[in-house]
Amino acid sequence: MKQLTRMFILLFAVAFALMFITSRLNSTQGYTGANTLTVYNWGDYIDPELITEFEKETGIKVIYQTFDSNEAMITKIAQGGTTFDIAVPSEYTISKMKEEKLLLPIDHTKIPNLKNINPRFLNLSFDKNNEYSVPYFWGTVGIVYNPKMLGGKKITKWNDLWSPDLRNQILLVDGAREVMGMGLNSLHYSLNDTNEAHLQEAKQKLTTLMPNVKAIVGDEIKMLLANEEAAVGVVWSGDAHEIMGQNKKLDYVVPEEGSNLWFDNMVIPKTAKNIDGAHKFINFMLDPKHAAQNAKYVGYSTPNEKALAFLPKDIAGDERFYPATNVTEKLEVYENLGKRMLAHYNELFLEFKMHTK
């Protein structure tokens, strides 16, 4: 027993010494809790030069980490093992994080650049008065296609994808909300529908699409479409912009039946230690020049109205990626359907994927 006690004391002493050394190293390098900022964002979702510029301007060291899904991000923040000062979740996730009390309120007096955001992107249903979130990027879900590979054929709606001419020519993103939403919208139902008969009808209709589906894939969908491995892809608008930048033959359309209007937003998680630094970072990213630089680098649409003046006209004036209000008004924002219904969406999507060739 005495030996066990001595081992425990020794282990405790070693752990304490390591913590002390780490703290001293950070301190001597100037990285203390007060001047570091941990940003948790999607992969390849910021111009690295902006991080360098923020560090230079504020003296705050940025620790940048990435996630690949809202679910992975929210799980890590809920566990609380890591300090995150900034995160960039999507709209329905913000609603969920608010419910689970994972967010700190935003102090608008510390973000004067909030005035640069187009009012149509503020005060949205998932966060009234932007109490907990500030817009970062926005976009749509739609169809990118290669007219040359389709003999000049144009695609304008979801139901075009069921054409026999597209056999083995479609790539789908690996997302339950996006694919189930496509199925629901093709039947003229809401992509937030929870009616069980409608959901089963959508899944059944998606199953009949399977002969045209070449694969359901992740980020590689961009490379495959740019390399003309398939003629059609269901993607987010920012990915479409990137794909079209690599292959000028491609085009992008928001389907006539309706689709998803999505928003990614900066929030301050409850784990934040540098709350003042988090506000500085948000305000920095809302500077029109910084927002324009980021939009140009990432390829997604900026909600920053003043930033449009700093973007090339062929980007800011492209209505495929900056659609007019009369178009976006017809689109739907994902709602937080609750754990049980979201699990059901995932289950239906998995059943659909089981039909993959």
mmCIF file of C-alpha atoms in Angstrom:
data_model
loop_
_atom_site.group_PDB
_atom_site.id
_atom_site.type_symbol
_atom_site.label_atom_id
_atom_site.label_comp_id
_atom_site.label_asym_id
_atom_site.label_seq_id
_atom_site.Cartn_x
_atom_site.Cartn_y
_atom_site.Cartn_z
ATOM 1 C CA MET A 1 0.000 0.000 0.000
ATOM 2 C CA LYS A 2 2.864 2.358 0.906
ATOM 3 C CA GLN A 3 4.503 1.588 -2.426
ATOM 4 C CA LEU A 4 1.261 2.401 -4.231
ATOM 5 C CA THR A 5 0.980 5.710 -2.347
ATOM 6 C CA ARG A 6 4.582 6.643 -3.247
ATOM 7 C CA MET A 7 3.909 5.861 -6.930
ATOM 8 C CA PHE A 8 0.789 8.047 -6.858
ATOM 9 C CA ILE A 9 2.705 10.955 -5.270
ATOM 10 C CA LEU A 10 5.493 10.542 -7.836
ATOM 11 C CA LEU A 11 3.049 10.573 -10.774
ATOM 12 C CA PHE A 12 1.289 13.645 -9.349
ATOM 13 C CA ALA A 13 4.641 15.439 -8.963
ATOM 14 C CA VAL A 14 5.652 14.627 -12.562
ATOM 15 C CA ALA A 15 2.294 15.835 -13.927
ATOM 16 C CA PHE A 16 2.520 19.053 -11.912
ATOM 17 C CA ALA A 17 6.070 19.654 -13.133
ATOM 18 C CA LEU A 18 5.023 19.162 -16.774
ATOM 19 C CA MET A 19 2.142 21.606 -16.359
ATOM 20 C CA PHE A 20 4.511 24.152 -14.771
ATOM 21 C CA ILE A 21 7.101 23.765 -17.545
ATOM 22 C CA THR A 22 4.456 24.092 -20.273
ATOM 23 C CA SER A 23 3.059 27.189 -18.622
ATOM 24 C CA ARG A 24 6.530 28.723 -18.301
ATOM 25 C CA LEU A 25 7.365 27.931 -21.937
ATOM 26 C CA ASN A 26 4.170 29.541 -23.132
ATOM 27 C CA SER A 27 4.763 32.528 -20.914
ATOM 28 C CA THR A 28 8.325 33.044 -22.079
ATOM 29 C CA GLN A 29 7.105 32.870 -25.702
ATOM 30 C CA GLY A 30 4.481 35.485 -24.893
ATOM 31 C CA TYR A 31 1.553 33.006 -25.143
ATOM 32 C CA THR A 32 -0.385 33.378 -21.919
ATOM 33 C CA GLY A 33 -4.110 32.873 -21.529
ATOM 34 C CA ALA A 34 -4.687 36.599 -21.959
ATOM 35 C CA ASN A 35 -3.019 36.862 -25.352
ATOM 36 C CA THR A 36 -3.879 33.584 -27.032
ATOM 37 C CA LEU A 37 -7.071 32.859 -28.920
ATOM 38 C CA THR A 38 -8.244 29.402 -29.939
ATOM 39 C CA VAL A 39 -10.345 29.446 -33.107
ATOM 40 C CA TYR A 40 -12.345 26.327 -34.050
ATOM 41 C CA ASN A 41 -13.425 26.439 -37.692
ATOM 42 C CA TRP A 42 -14.215 24.312 -40.741
ATOM 43 C CA GLY A 43 -11.208 23.121 -42.748
ATOM 44 C CA ASP A 44 -9.767 25.581 -45.307
ATOM 45 C CA TYR A 45 -12.320 28.196 -44.231
ATOM 46 C CA ILE A 46 -10.113 31.236 -43.657
ATOM 47 C CA ASP A 47 -7.303 33.006 -45.481
ATOM 48 C CA PRO A 48 -4.204 32.168 -43.365
ATOM 49 C CA GLU A 49 -2.813 35.632 -44.096
ATOM 50 C CA LEU A 50 -5.699 37.121 -42.105
ATOM 51 C CA ILE A 51 -4.653 35.155 -39.029
ATOM 52 C CA THR A 52 -1.114 36.505 -39.370
ATOM 53 C CA GLU A 53 -2.455 40.034 -39.796
ATOM 54 C CA PHE A 54 -4.725 39.697 -36.743
ATOM 55 C CA GLU A 55 -1.801 38.469 -34.634
ATOM 56 C CA LYS A 56 0.362 41.367 -35.824
ATOM 57 C CA GLU A 57 -2.378 43.939 -35.225
ATOM 58 C CA THR A 58 -3.452 42.739 -31.767
ATOM 59 C CA GLY A 59 -0.466 40.848 -30.352
ATOM 60 C CA ILE A 60 -2.796 37.903 -29.748
ATOM 61 C CA LYS A 61 -1.464 34.474 -30.763
ATOM 62 C CA VAL A 62 -4.088 32.426 -32.660
ATOM 63 C CA ILE A 63 -4.297 28.682 -32.160
ATOM 64 C CA TYR A 64 -6.313 27.380 -35.098
ATOM 65 C CA GLN A 65 -8.139 24.037 -35.033
ATOM 66 C CA THR A 66 -10.606 22.574 -37.530
ATOM 67 C CA PHE A 67 -13.643 20.277 -37.568
ATOM 68 C CA ASP A 68 -15.442 18.500 -40.410
ATOM 69 C CA SER A 69 -19.020 18.483 -39.145
ATOM 70 C CA ASN A 70 -21.270 20.481 -36.863
ATOM 71 C CA GLU A 71 -21.876 17.346 -34.837
ATOM 72 C CA ALA A 72 -18.155 16.794 -34.180
ATOM 73 C CA MET A 73 -17.739 20.446 -33.206
ATOM 74 C CA ILE A 74 -20.653 20.532 -30.776
ATOM 75 C CA THR A 75 -19.581 17.252 -29.127
ATOM 76 C CA LYS A 76 -16.087 18.574 -28.434
ATOM 77 C CA ILE A 77 -17.368 21.854 -27.013
ATOM 78 C CA ALA A 78 -19.978 20.087 -24.879
ATOM 79 C CA GLN A 79 -17.261 17.830 -23.414
ATOM 80 C CA GLY A 80 -15.415 20.957 -22.304
ATOM 81 C CA GLY A 81 -11.929 19.456 -22.316
ATOM 82 C CA THR A 82 -10.481 22.117 -24.631
ATOM 83 C CA THR A 83 -10.710 25.886 -24.477
ATOM 84 C CA PHE A 84 -12.272 27.351 -27.605
ATOM 85 C CA ASP A 85 -12.715 31.130 -27.841
ATOM 86 C CA ILE A 86 -14.342 31.207 -31.280
ATOM 87 C CA ALA A 87 -16.327 28.575 -33.210
ATOM 88 C CA VAL A 88 -18.117 28.764 -36.570
ATOM 89 C CA PRO A 89 -21.239 26.547 -36.523
ATOM 90 C CA SER A 90 -24.117 26.493 -39.002
ATOM 91 C CA GLU A 91 -27.499 27.975 -38.230
ATOM 92 C CA TYR A 92 -29.441 24.943 -36.913
ATOM 93 C CA THR A 93 -26.460 24.047 -34.738
ATOM 94 C CA ILE A 94 -26.511 27.500 -33.165
ATOM 95 C CA SER A 95 -30.112 26.940 -32.169
ATOM 96 C CA LYS A 96 -29.103 23.612 -30.617
ATOM 97 C CA MET A 97 -26.099 25.132 -28.811
ATOM 98 C CA LYS A 98 -28.312 27.843 -27.367
ATOM 99 C CA GLU A 99 -30.688 25.217 -26.021
ATOM 100 C CA GLU A 100 -27.812 23.349 -24.408
ATOM 101 C CA LYS A 101 -26.360 26.586 -22.977
ATOM 102 C CA LEU A 102 -23.036 26.158 -24.784
ATOM 103 C CA LEU A 103 -22.734 29.786 -25.904
ATOM 104 C CA LEU A 104 -21.873 33.126 -24.354
ATOM 105 C CA PRO A 105 -23.746 36.278 -25.416
ATOM 106 C CA ILE A 106 -22.074 38.638 -27.900
ATOM 107 C CA ASP A 107 -21.412 42.195 -26.699
ATOM 108 C CA HIS A 108 -22.419 44.266 -29.734
ATOM 109 C CA THR A 109 -20.748 47.393 -28.324
ATOM 110 C CA LYS A 110 -17.392 45.649 -28.892
ATOM 111 C CA ILE A 111 -18.165 44.898 -32.543
ATOM 112 C CA PRO A 112 -18.670 48.229 -34.332
ATOM 113 C CA ASN A 113 -18.094 46.520 -37.690
ATOM 114 C CA LEU A 114 -21.394 44.684 -37.242
ATOM 115 C CA LYS A 115 -22.907 47.670 -39.072
ATOM 116 C CA ASN A 116 -21.253 46.374 -42.275
ATOM 117 C CA ILE A 117 -23.448 43.269 -42.405
ATOM 118 C CA ASN A 118 -26.366 43.396 -44.830
ATOM 119 C CA PRO A 119 -29.524 43.627 -42.637
ATOM 120 C CA ARG A 120 -31.103 40.734 -44.571
ATOM 121 C CA PHE A 121 -28.554 38.443 -42.861
ATOM 122 C CA LEU A 122 -29.243 39.692 -39.333
ATOM 123 C CA ASN A 123 -31.965 38.872 -36.817
ATOM 124 C CA LEU A 124 -32.709 35.482 -38.417
ATOM 125 C CA SER A 125 -34.905 32.815 -36.888
ATOM 126 C CA PHE A 126 -32.099 30.715 -35.382
ATOM 127 C CA ASP A 127 -30.770 33.670 -33.335
ATOM 128 C CA LYS A 128 -33.074 36.639 -32.969
ATOM 129 C CA ASN A 129 -31.237 39.960 -32.516
ATOM 130 C CA ASN A 130 -27.943 38.085 -33.047
ATOM 131 C CA GLU A 131 -27.639 37.638 -29.344
ATOM 132 C CA TYR A 132 -25.139 34.761 -29.713
ATOM 133 C CA SER A 133 -23.903 34.783 -33.314
ATOM 134 C CA VAL A 134 -22.464 36.992 -36.057
ATOM 135 C CA PRO A 135 -22.632 36.059 -39.793
ATOM 136 C CA TYR A 136 -19.454 34.675 -41.376
ATOM 137 C CA PHE A 137 -20.442 33.146 -44.754
ATOM 138 C CA TRP A 138 -23.699 32.217 -46.437
ATOM 139 C CA GLY A 139 -24.767 30.272 -49.487
ATOM 140 C CA THR A 140 -27.082 27.758 -51.068
ATOM 141 C CA VAL A 141 -27.234 24.050 -51.892
ATOM 142 C CA GLY A 142 -27.573 23.427 -55.614
ATOM 143 C CA ILE A 143 -26.460 21.558 -58.694
ATOM 144 C CA VAL A 144 -23.131 21.979 -60.465
ATOM 145 C CA TYR A 145 -23.116 20.427 -63.923
ATOM 146 C CA ASN A 146 -21.070 20.099 -67.085
ATOM 147 C CA PRO A 147 -23.170 21.109 -70.142
ATOM 148 C CA LYS A 148 -20.538 19.762 -72.528
ATOM 149 C CA MET A 149 -20.717 16.275 -70.998
ATOM 150 C CA LEU A 150 -24.527 16.480 -71.227
ATOM 151 C CA GLY A 151 -24.590 17.396 -74.921
ATOM 152 C CA GLY A 152 -25.515 21.007 -74.158
ATOM 153 C CA LYS A 153 -28.437 20.065 -71.913
ATOM 154 C CA LYS A 154 -29.273 22.589 -69.165
ATOM 155 C CA ILE A 155 -30.341 21.651 -65.667
ATOM 156 C CA THR A 156 -32.724 23.954 -63.816
ATOM 157 C CA LYS A 157 -34.484 21.844 -61.178
ATOM 158 C CA TRP A 158 -34.076 18.884 -58.838
ATOM 159 C CA ASN A 159 -36.408 16.719 -60.891
ATOM 160 C CA ASP A 160 -34.055 16.994 -63.896
ATOM 161 C CA LEU A 161 -31.722 14.669 -61.998
ATOM 162 C CA TRP A 162 -34.126 11.768 -62.454
ATOM 163 C CA SER A 163 -33.667 11.854 -66.257
ATOM 164 C CA PRO A 164 -32.558 8.468 -67.686
ATOM 165 C CA ASP A 165 -29.921 10.423 -69.654
ATOM 166 C CA LEU A 166 -27.984 10.944 -66.400
ATOM 167 C CA ARG A 167 -27.404 7.286 -65.618
ATOM 168 C CA ASN A 168 -24.278 6.895 -63.456
ATOM 169 C CA GLN A 169 -23.477 10.612 -63.871
ATOM 170 C CA ILE A 170 -24.386 12.149 -60.465
ATOM 171 C CA LEU A 171 -22.230 12.682 -57.379
ATOM 172 C CA LEU A 172 -23.944 13.549 -54.084
ATOM 173 C CA VAL A 173 -22.493 15.159 -50.986
ATOM 174 C CA ASP A 174 -22.475 12.883 -47.960
ATOM 175 C CA GLY A 175 -25.002 14.922 -45.945
ATOM 176 C CA ALA A 176 -28.317 13.696 -44.569
ATOM 177 C CA ARG A 177 -30.011 17.116 -44.495
ATOM 178 C CA GLU A 178 -28.818 18.005 -48.002
ATOM 179 C CA VAL A 179 -29.859 14.740 -49.689
ATOM 180 C CA MET A 180 -33.106 14.292 -47.755
ATOM 181 C CA GLY A 181 -33.822 17.980 -48.418
ATOM 182 C CA MET A 182 -33.334 17.394 -52.140
ATOM 183 C CA GLY A 183 -35.792 14.490 -52.001
ATOM 184 C CA LEU A 184 -38.366 16.543 -50.076
ATOM 185 C CA ASN A 185 -37.989 19.636 -52.279
ATOM 186 C CA SER A 186 -38.337 17.525 -55.439
ATOM 187 C CA LEU A 187 -41.788 16.576 -54.115
ATOM 188 C CA HIS A 188 -42.476 20.239 -53.244
ATOM 189 C CA TYR A 189 -42.344 19.539 -49.513
ATOM 190 C CA SER A 190 -40.374 21.626 -47.020
ATOM 191 C CA LEU A 191 -36.805 20.515 -46.350
ATOM 192 C CA ASN A 192 -37.702 20.829 -42.667
ATOM 193 C CA ASP A 193 -40.685 18.485 -43.062
ATOM 194 C CA THR A 194 -41.324 16.099 -40.179
ATOM 195 C CA ASN A 195 -44.404 14.402 -41.608
ATOM 196 C CA GLU A 196 -43.532 10.685 -41.587
ATOM 197 C CA ALA A 197 -45.487 9.919 -44.760
ATOM 198 C CA HIS A 198 -43.650 12.717 -46.592
ATOM 199 C CA LEU A 199 -40.271 11.530 -45.310
ATOM 200 C CA GLN A 200 -40.930 7.963 -46.452
ATOM 201 C CA GLU A 201 -42.116 9.285 -49.826
ATOM 202 C CA ALA A 202 -38.903 11.312 -50.173
ATOM 203 C CA LYS A 203 -36.728 8.323 -49.284
ATOM 204 C CA GLN A 204 -38.589 6.158 -51.781
ATOM 205 C CA LYS A 205 -38.143 8.760 -54.509
ATOM 206 C CA LEU A 206 -34.436 9.051 -53.716
ATOM 207 C CA THR A 207 -34.143 5.287 -54.088
ATOM 208 C CA THR A 208 -35.402 5.596 -57.685
ATOM 209 C CA LEU A 209 -32.573 8.112 -58.317
ATOM 210 C CA MET A 210 -29.921 5.530 -57.441
ATOM 211 C CA PRO A 211 -29.278 4.282 -61.049
ATOM 212 C CA ASN A 212 -28.122 7.833 -61.835
ATOM 213 C CA VAL A 213 -25.926 8.143 -58.715
ATOM 214 C CA LYS A 214 -22.285 7.348 -59.337
ATOM 215 C CA ALA A 215 -21.180 7.899 -55.735
ATOM 216 C CA ILE A 216 -21.898 9.649 -52.445
ATOM 217 C CA VAL A 217 -18.659 11.340 -51.419
ATOM 218 C CA GLY A 218 -17.006 13.904 -49.159
ATOM 219 C CA ASP A 219 -14.603 16.691 -50.095
ATOM 220 C CA GLU A 220 -13.274 14.673 -53.045
ATOM 221 C CA ILE A 221 -16.462 15.616 -54.896
ATOM 222 C CA LYS A 222 -14.721 18.867 -55.912
ATOM 223 C CA MET A 223 -11.789 17.093 -57.538
ATOM 224 C CA LEU A 224 -13.992 14.481 -59.226
ATOM 225 C CA LEU A 225 -16.286 17.082 -60.810
ATOM 226 C CA ALA A 226 -13.424 19.360 -61.849
ATOM 227 C CA ASN A 227 -11.711 16.341 -63.491
ATOM 228 C CA GLU A 228 -14.952 15.439 -65.302
ATOM 229 C CA GLU A 229 -15.302 12.065 -63.580
ATOM 230 C CA ALA A 230 -19.046 12.823 -63.470
ATOM 231 C CA ALA A 231 -21.287 15.354 -65.214
ATOM 232 C CA VAL A 232 -23.434 16.437 -62.246
ATOM 233 C CA GLY A 233 -22.949 17.091 -58.531
ATOM 234 C CA VAL A 234 -25.135 18.198 -55.650
ATOM 235 C CA VAL A 235 -22.949 20.574 -53.654
ATOM 236 C CA TRP A 236 -22.783 23.697 -51.516
ATOM 237 C CA SER A 237 -22.414 26.916 -53.500
ATOM 238 C CA GLY A 238 -18.923 27.647 -52.193
ATOM 239 C CA ASP A 239 -17.699 24.257 -53.348
ATOM 240 C CA ALA A 240 -19.345 24.905 -56.723
ATOM 241 C CA HIS A 241 -17.444 28.186 -56.969
ATOM 242 C CA GLU A 242 -14.166 26.386 -56.275
ATOM 243 C CA ILE A 243 -14.926 23.584 -58.765
ATOM 244 C CA MET A 244 -15.865 26.084 -61.464
ATOM 245 C CA GLY A 245 -12.637 27.932 -60.811
ATOM 246 C CA GLN A 246 -10.785 24.740 -61.788
ATOM 247 C CA ASN A 247 -12.994 23.846 -64.755
ATOM 248 C CA LYS A 248 -14.608 26.728 -66.648
ATOM 249 C CA LYS A 249 -16.967 24.400 -68.537
ATOM 250 C CA LEU A 250 -19.114 23.869 -65.454
ATOM 251 C CA ASP A 251 -22.194 25.791 -64.375
ATOM 252 C CA TYR A 252 -24.188 26.067 -61.125
ATOM 253 C CA VAL A 253 -27.907 26.432 -60.535
ATOM 254 C CA VAL A 254 -30.176 26.829 -57.512
ATOM 255 C CA PRO A 255 -33.075 24.434 -58.292
ATOM 256 C CA GLU A 256 -36.462 25.933 -59.138
ATOM 257 C CA GLU A 257 -38.361 23.784 -56.608
ATOM 258 C CA GLY A 258 -36.411 25.388 -53.749
ATOM 259 C CA SER A 259 -33.371 24.538 -51.692
ATOM 260 C CA ASN A 260 -31.408 25.325 -48.585
ATOM 261 C CA LEU A 261 -30.197 28.797 -47.672
ATOM 262 C CA TRP A 262 -27.455 28.261 -45.138
ATOM 263 C CA PHE A 263 -25.426 30.470 -42.836
ATOM 264 C CA ASP A 264 -22.200 29.858 -40.931
ATOM 265 C CA ASN A 265 -21.698 32.204 -37.999
ATOM 266 C CA MET A 266 -19.046 33.149 -35.472
ATOM 267 C CA VAL A 267 -19.949 32.353 -31.858
ATOM 268 C CA ILE A 268 -18.185 32.464 -28.489
ATOM 269 C CA PRO A 269 -18.446 29.035 -26.792
ATOM 270 C CA LYS A 270 -18.919 28.762 -23.063
ATOM 271 C CA THR A 271 -15.371 27.341 -22.875
ATOM 272 C CA ALA A 272 -13.900 30.713 -23.933
ATOM 273 C CA LYS A 273 -11.134 32.139 -21.750
ATOM 274 C CA ASN A 274 -10.212 35.156 -23.866
ATOM 275 C CA ILE A 275 -13.635 36.744 -24.326
ATOM 276 C CA ASP A 276 -12.230 40.197 -25.080
ATOM 277 C CA GLY A 277 -9.908 38.694 -27.709
ATOM 278 C CA ALA A 278 -12.865 36.805 -29.216
ATOM 279 C CA HIS A 279 -14.749 40.074 -29.714
ATOM 280 C CA LYS A 280 -11.633 41.615 -31.301
ATOM 281 C CA PHE A 281 -11.366 38.675 -33.697
ATOM 282 C CA ILE A 282 -15.032 38.931 -34.734
ATOM 283 C CA ASN A 283 -14.719 42.674 -35.286
ATOM 284 C CA PHE A 284 -11.496 42.136 -37.285
ATOM 285 C CA MET A 285 -13.201 39.624 -39.594
ATOM 286 C CA LEU A 286 -16.111 42.036 -40.169
ATOM 287 C CA ASP A 287 -13.810 44.747 -41.500
ATOM 288 C CA PRO A 288 -14.889 45.131 -45.168
ATOM 289 C CA LYS A 289 -11.369 44.621 -46.583
ATOM 290 C CA HIS A 290 -10.765 41.578 -44.398
ATOM 291 C CA ALA A 291 -14.181 40.077 -45.228
ATOM 292 C CA ALA A 292 -13.559 40.616 -48.959
ATOM 293 C CA GLN A 293 -10.097 39.040 -48.744
ATOM 294 C CA ASN A 294 -11.557 36.043 -46.935
ATOM 295 C CA ALA A 295 -14.436 35.642 -49.419
ATOM 296 C CA LYS A 296 -12.030 35.797 -52.342
ATOM 297 C CA TYR A 297 -9.769 33.164 -50.761
ATOM 298 C CA VAL A 298 -12.467 30.745 -49.532
ATOM 299 C CA GLY A 299 -14.910 31.222 -52.433
ATOM 300 C CA TYR A 300 -18.059 31.438 -50.330
ATOM 301 C CA SER A 301 -20.441 34.420 -50.283
ATOM 302 C CA THR A 302 -19.850 37.140 -47.730
ATOM 303 C CA PRO A 303 -22.795 38.674 -45.858
ATOM 304 C CA ASN A 304 -20.690 41.837 -45.452
ATOM 305 C CA GLU A 305 -22.396 44.472 -47.616
ATOM 306 C CA LYS A 306 -19.441 46.880 -47.552
ATOM 307 C CA ALA A 307 -17.037 44.084 -48.540
ATOM 308 C CA LEU A 308 -18.675 43.711 -51.957
ATOM 309 C CA ALA A 309 -17.001 46.941 -53.091
ATOM 310 C CA PHE A 310 -13.603 45.270 -52.531
ATOM 311 C CA LEU A 311 -14.450 42.162 -54.565
ATOM 312 C CA PRO A 312 -13.983 41.837 -58.347
ATOM 313 C CA LYS A 313 -17.217 42.568 -60.230
ATOM 314 C CA ASP A 314 -17.292 39.096 -61.738
ATOM 315 C CA ILE A 315 -17.563 37.691 -58.186
ATOM 316 C CA ALA A 316 -19.852 40.207 -56.450
ATOM 317 C CA GLY A 317 -22.112 40.452 -59.508
ATOM 318 C CA ASP A 318 -22.449 36.696 -60.108
ATOM 319 C CA GLU A 319 -26.085 35.939 -59.264
ATOM 320 C CA ARG A 320 -25.390 32.215 -59.081
ATOM 321 C CA PHE A 321 -23.485 32.898 -55.845
ATOM 322 C CA TYR A 322 -25.003 36.233 -54.835
ATOM 323 C CA PRO A 323 -28.645 35.595 -55.787
ATOM 324 C CA ALA A 324 -31.125 38.438 -55.477
ATOM 325 C CA THR A 325 -33.500 38.747 -52.538
ATOM 326 C CA ASN A 326 -36.478 37.539 -54.591
ATOM 327 C CA VAL A 327 -34.599 34.248 -55.102
ATOM 328 C CA THR A 328 -33.374 33.734 -51.551
ATOM 329 C CA GLU A 329 -36.817 34.509 -50.155
ATOM 330 C CA LYS A 330 -38.033 31.262 -51.740
ATOM 331 C CA LEU A 331 -35.284 29.220 -50.061
ATOM 332 C CA GLU A 332 -35.398 27.662 -46.598
ATOM 333 C CA VAL A 333 -33.031 27.770 -43.645
ATOM 334 C CA TYR A 334 -32.496 24.478 -41.838
ATOM 335 C CA GLU A 335 -34.390 24.353 -38.578
ATOM 336 C CA ASN A 336 -33.235 22.529 -35.474
ATOM 337 C CA LEU A 337 -35.562 19.512 -35.697
ATOM 338 C CA GLY A 338 -34.482 18.072 -32.364
ATOM 339 C CA LYS A 339 -32.285 15.069 -31.577
ATOM 340 C CA ARG A 340 -34.939 12.467 -32.286
ATOM 341 C CA MET A 341 -35.979 13.803 -35.704
ATOM 342 C CA LEU A 342 -32.387 14.491 -36.765
ATOM 343 C CA ALA A 343 -31.529 10.899 -35.875
ATOM 344 C CA HIS A 344 -34.488 9.792 -37.997
ATOM 345 C CA TYR A 345 -33.222 11.871 -40.955
ATOM 346 C CA ASN A 346 -29.811 10.195 -40.562
ATOM 347 C CA GLU A 347 -31.455 6.775 -40.417
ATOM 348 C CA LEU A 348 -33.439 7.384 -43.625
ATOM 349 C CA PHE A 349 -30.322 8.705 -45.357
ATOM 350 C CA LEU A 350 -28.374 5.601 -44.286
ATOM 351 C CA GLU A 351 -31.126 3.359 -45.668
ATOM 352 C CA PHE A 352 -30.878 5.278 -48.958
ATOM 353 C CA LYS A 353 -27.086 4.908 -49.033
ATOM 354 C CA MET A 354 -27.418 1.150 -48.607
ATOM 355 C CA HIS A 355 -28.764 1.078 -52.179
ATOM 356 C CA THR A 356 -25.467 2.479 -53.481
ATOM 357 C CA LYS A 357 -24.062 0.303 -56.238
#
